[in-house]
Amino acid sequence: MTSRRLAALGITLFAALALTACAGTPDTVGTSASAPASPAAPTPAMTLAPFPMGPATSTTPLPSNLPQGCRDILTASVLQELDGVPLNAEGMGGGIRSDSTRVCVWGEPGAVGTRLVTLIGYAPDQPARDALYALGNDGYTCYEPHGGIRCEKTWPSATLPVQEGRTLFYRDGVVIDTQYSNLAPAGYTDAIIDALWPPAGSVPRTPAPTPSPSATR
């Protein structure tokens, strides 16, 4: 993605990306001296705009260490911008979905106004292209770099003084779908693209990948 990371504002409310909203962290309730405060509840997982994930014809295997290796698919410069931001913290929604989609979540639990979520998974070709075409009609800028299709858009939050956005890249049956609020490291999506499809002559950054039988056909 091309926008620069915005400074964290310590916001504890989060406006949903694109279509829906996610509930914010409850307000702190005062307690008496004889009743210690209860531990903070886990931050709810961010509600994401959908994309047609599912079985796809693809020659691109996903990195074998995702989602634990969400850092491995990024460059040193991108990681420097994410320094100090927790990755896949408990209750934030990171992991592997039933359709084999890998989910990387960058964000501080309790500060849901600043978060970045990336889904990496398989998507059937025609539904994926139809979805990208629809995004183009919805104001996204779409173009064809790196042998694939990229669509991106940013917008001001409807309720918070922060910038939100979404960047998608589709190639060979694989989609990289990043949705974010107030956290947009420069070169983030390009780094993931180069990790999944290393440029000729480059050294792969990720462990030897293995295809997922449940995700390809």
Short mmCIF file of C-alpha atoms in Angstrom, two decimals:
data_model
loop_
_atom_site.label_atom_id
_atom_site.label_comp_id
_atom_site.label_asym_id
_atom_site.label_seq_id
_atom_site.Cartn_x
_atom_site.Cartn_y
_atom_site.Cartn_z
CA MET A 1 0.00 0.00 0.00
CA THR A 2 1.23 3.46 -0.75
CA SER A 3 -0.05 5.61 2.08
CA ARG A 4 2.21 6.34 5.01
CA ARG A 5 1.56 5.09 8.51
CA LEU A 6 -0.46 7.56 10.50
CA ALA A 7 0.47 8.37 14.06
CA ALA A 8 -1.40 6.29 16.62
CA LEU A 9 -4.02 8.40 18.38
CA GLY A 10 -4.87 6.10 21.31
CA ILE A 11 -8.44 5.74 20.11
CA THR A 12 -10.57 3.04 21.74
CA LEU A 13 -13.43 3.07 19.27
CA PHE A 14 -13.28 1.63 15.77
CA ALA A 15 -15.32 2.49 12.69
CA ALA A 16 -15.94 -0.55 10.50
CA LEU A 17 -14.18 -0.84 7.17
CA ALA A 18 -16.35 -0.55 4.07
CA LEU A 19 -19.75 -2.09 4.85
CA THR A 20 -20.29 -2.84 8.57
CA ALA A 21 -19.14 -1.87 12.04
CA CYS A 22 -17.53 -3.60 14.99
CA ALA A 23 -18.39 -2.82 18.61
CA GLY A 24 -15.76 -0.87 20.52
CA THR A 25 -14.25 -1.66 23.89
CA PRO A 26 -16.75 -1.07 26.74
CA ASP A 27 -16.20 1.98 28.91
CA THR A 28 -14.32 1.35 32.15
CA VAL A 29 -16.64 0.92 35.11
CA GLY A 30 -15.59 2.49 38.42
CA THR A 31 -14.94 0.12 41.34
CA SER A 32 -14.78 0.55 45.10
CA ALA A 33 -11.64 0.01 47.15
CA SER A 34 -12.98 -3.35 48.36
CA ALA A 35 -13.79 -4.61 44.85
CA PRO A 36 -10.78 -4.88 42.52
CA ALA A 37 -11.34 -4.08 38.88
CA SER A 38 -12.07 -7.00 36.56
CA PRO A 39 -9.54 -7.79 33.81
CA ALA A 40 -10.25 -6.06 30.52
CA ALA A 41 -12.29 -8.15 28.09
CA PRO A 42 -10.55 -9.25 24.89
CA THR A 43 -10.93 -6.84 22.00
CA PRO A 44 -13.55 -8.17 19.57
CA ALA A 45 -12.32 -9.29 16.15
CA MET A 46 -12.64 -6.65 13.47
CA THR A 47 -15.59 -7.03 11.09
CA LEU A 48 -14.23 -7.11 7.57
CA ALA A 49 -15.71 -6.38 4.19
CA PRO A 50 -16.12 -9.71 2.37
CA PHE A 51 -14.28 -11.20 -0.59
CA PRO A 52 -15.11 -14.49 -2.36
CA MET A 53 -12.53 -16.83 -0.83
CA GLY A 54 -12.64 -20.52 -1.67
CA PRO A 55 -11.19 -23.37 -3.77
CA ALA A 56 -9.23 -22.07 -6.74
CA THR A 57 -7.03 -23.32 -9.54
CA SER A 58 -3.61 -21.99 -8.60
CA THR A 59 0.07 -22.80 -8.97
CA THR A 60 0.94 -20.49 -6.04
CA PRO A 61 1.37 -22.29 -2.68
CA LEU A 62 0.97 -20.21 0.45
CA PRO A 63 4.05 -19.86 2.70
CA SER A 64 4.20 -22.86 5.00
CA ASN A 65 4.61 -20.85 8.20
CA LEU A 66 1.59 -18.55 7.93
CA PRO A 67 0.01 -17.17 10.02
CA GLN A 68 2.82 -17.53 12.57
CA GLY A 69 5.22 -16.12 9.98
CA CYS A 70 3.32 -12.92 9.21
CA ARG A 71 6.56 -11.02 9.85
CA ASP A 72 8.52 -13.18 7.41
CA ILE A 73 6.55 -11.93 4.42
CA LEU A 74 7.50 -8.31 5.15
CA THR A 75 10.69 -6.35 4.51
CA ALA A 76 12.90 -4.78 7.16
CA SER A 77 11.65 -1.29 6.29
CA VAL A 78 8.01 -2.30 6.70
CA LEU A 79 8.74 -4.09 9.96
CA GLN A 80 10.45 -0.96 11.24
CA GLU A 81 7.19 0.95 10.71
CA LEU A 82 5.33 -1.77 12.63
CA ASP A 83 7.85 -1.85 15.47
CA GLY A 84 6.05 -2.18 18.78
CA VAL A 85 2.69 -3.10 17.23
CA PRO A 86 1.47 -6.50 18.50
CA LEU A 87 0.87 -9.23 15.92
CA ASN A 88 -2.01 -11.71 16.23
CA ALA A 89 -2.65 -10.82 19.85
CA GLU A 90 -5.18 -12.97 21.69
CA GLY A 91 -8.77 -12.14 20.77
CA MET A 92 -7.80 -10.06 17.72
CA GLY A 93 -8.83 -12.61 15.09
CA GLY A 94 -5.51 -13.82 13.66
CA GLY A 95 -5.13 -17.43 12.57
CA ILE A 96 -6.28 -19.84 9.85
CA ARG A 97 -9.87 -19.93 8.64
CA SER A 98 -11.73 -23.09 7.64
CA ASP A 99 -11.17 -22.27 3.95
CA SER A 100 -7.36 -22.16 4.61
CA THR A 101 -7.21 -18.35 4.47
CA ARG A 102 -4.36 -17.01 6.62
CA VAL A 103 -5.13 -13.95 8.75
CA CYS A 104 -2.48 -11.51 10.04
CA VAL A 105 -3.71 -8.90 12.53
CA TRP A 106 -1.51 -5.99 13.60
CA GLY A 107 -2.91 -3.94 16.45
CA GLU A 108 -2.88 -3.22 20.16
CA PRO A 109 -5.71 -4.95 22.05
CA GLY A 110 -8.01 -2.28 23.41
CA ALA A 111 -7.06 0.33 20.78
CA VAL A 112 -9.33 -0.83 17.98
CA GLY A 113 -9.18 2.48 16.12
CA THR A 114 -5.65 1.57 14.99
CA ARG A 115 -5.47 -1.78 13.29
CA LEU A 116 -4.35 -3.56 10.13
CA VAL A 117 -5.76 -6.93 9.05
CA THR A 118 -4.47 -8.95 6.08
CA LEU A 119 -6.17 -12.02 4.64
CA ILE A 120 -4.10 -14.22 2.33
CA GLY A 121 -5.96 -17.07 0.69
CA TYR A 122 -7.33 -18.68 -2.42
CA ALA A 123 -10.19 -17.19 -4.45
CA PRO A 124 -11.92 -18.66 -7.52
CA ASP A 125 -10.97 -16.69 -10.61
CA GLN A 126 -14.28 -15.45 -12.01
CA PRO A 127 -15.88 -14.52 -8.65
CA ALA A 128 -12.64 -12.76 -7.67
CA ARG A 129 -12.53 -10.75 -10.89
CA ASP A 130 -16.22 -9.89 -10.55
CA ALA A 131 -15.62 -8.67 -6.99
CA LEU A 132 -12.67 -6.51 -8.08
CA TYR A 133 -14.71 -5.09 -10.96
CA ALA A 134 -17.45 -4.16 -8.47
CA LEU A 135 -14.88 -2.42 -6.26
CA GLY A 136 -13.71 -0.44 -9.30
CA ASN A 137 -17.28 0.76 -9.73
CA ASP A 138 -17.34 1.68 -6.04
CA GLY A 139 -14.52 4.21 -6.32
CA TYR A 140 -11.49 1.96 -5.92
CA THR A 141 -8.47 2.62 -8.12
CA CYS A 142 -7.66 -0.62 -9.96
CA TYR A 143 -4.62 -1.38 -12.11
CA GLU A 144 -2.47 -4.38 -13.13
CA PRO A 145 1.01 -4.44 -11.56
CA HIS A 146 3.22 -7.48 -10.82
CA GLY A 147 1.23 -9.80 -13.08
CA GLY A 148 -2.00 -9.36 -11.14
CA ILE A 149 -4.87 -6.97 -10.39
CA ARG A 150 -4.63 -4.42 -7.58
CA CYS A 151 -7.50 -2.32 -6.23
CA GLU A 152 -7.16 0.26 -3.44
CA LYS A 153 -9.08 3.03 -1.77
CA THR A 154 -8.77 5.26 1.29
CA TRP A 155 -11.42 7.32 3.06
CA PRO A 156 -11.90 9.29 6.28
CA SER A 157 -13.55 7.41 9.11
CA ALA A 158 -17.23 8.18 9.51
CA THR A 159 -16.87 8.57 13.28
CA LEU A 160 -13.17 9.07 14.07
CA PRO A 161 -10.48 11.55 12.95
CA VAL A 162 -8.45 8.81 11.23
CA GLN A 163 -7.93 7.46 7.73
CA GLU A 164 -9.21 4.04 6.77
CA GLY A 165 -8.58 2.00 3.67
CA ARG A 166 -8.42 -1.28 1.83
CA THR A 167 -5.90 -2.71 -0.65
CA LEU A 168 -6.41 -5.94 -2.57
CA PHE A 169 -4.11 -7.82 -4.92
CA TYR A 170 -5.21 -10.84 -6.95
CA ARG A 171 -2.97 -13.16 -8.94
CA ASP A 172 -3.06 -16.83 -9.93
CA GLY A 173 -6.01 -17.71 -7.72
CA VAL A 174 -4.56 -16.02 -4.64
CA VAL A 175 -5.81 -12.80 -3.04
CA ILE A 176 -4.08 -10.50 -0.56
CA ASP A 177 -6.79 -8.43 1.11
CA THR A 178 -5.66 -5.78 3.61
CA GLN A 179 -8.15 -3.63 5.49
CA TYR A 180 -6.88 -1.04 7.92
CA SER A 181 -7.55 1.96 10.12
CA ASN A 182 -4.89 4.47 11.12
CA LEU A 183 -2.08 2.01 10.29
CA ALA A 184 -0.69 1.90 6.75
CA PRO A 185 3.04 1.11 6.46
CA ALA A 186 4.57 2.20 3.17
CA GLY A 187 5.34 -0.74 0.90
CA TYR A 188 3.32 -3.24 2.94
CA THR A 189 1.38 -4.89 0.10
CA ASP A 190 4.36 -4.79 -2.27
CA ALA A 191 6.42 -6.67 0.32
CA ILE A 192 3.83 -9.45 0.55
CA ILE A 193 3.57 -9.66 -3.25
CA ASP A 194 7.35 -10.11 -3.53
CA ALA A 195 7.27 -12.76 -0.79
CA LEU A 196 4.60 -14.84 -2.56
CA TRP A 197 5.97 -14.26 -6.06
CA PRO A 198 9.71 -13.55 -5.63
CA PRO A 199 11.21 -11.47 -8.45
CA ALA A 200 13.61 -13.32 -10.72
CA GLY A 201 17.04 -13.68 -9.13
CA SER A 202 15.90 -12.75 -5.62
CA VAL A 203 16.24 -14.92 -2.53
CA PRO A 204 12.84 -16.04 -1.14
CA ARG A 205 12.12 -14.54 2.29
CA THR A 206 9.70 -17.24 3.45
CA PRO A 207 10.20 -20.95 4.27
CA ALA A 208 9.63 -23.49 1.51
CA PRO A 209 5.89 -23.30 0.81
CA THR A 210 3.57 -26.27 0.56
CA PRO A 211 0.20 -26.17 -1.21
CA SER A 212 -2.94 -26.74 0.82
CA PRO A 213 -4.97 -29.65 -0.63
CA SER A 214 -8.19 -28.16 0.71
CA ALA A 215 -7.59 -24.82 -0.98
CA THR A 216 -6.79 -25.80 -4.56
CA ARG A 217 -8.44 -27.90 -7.18
#
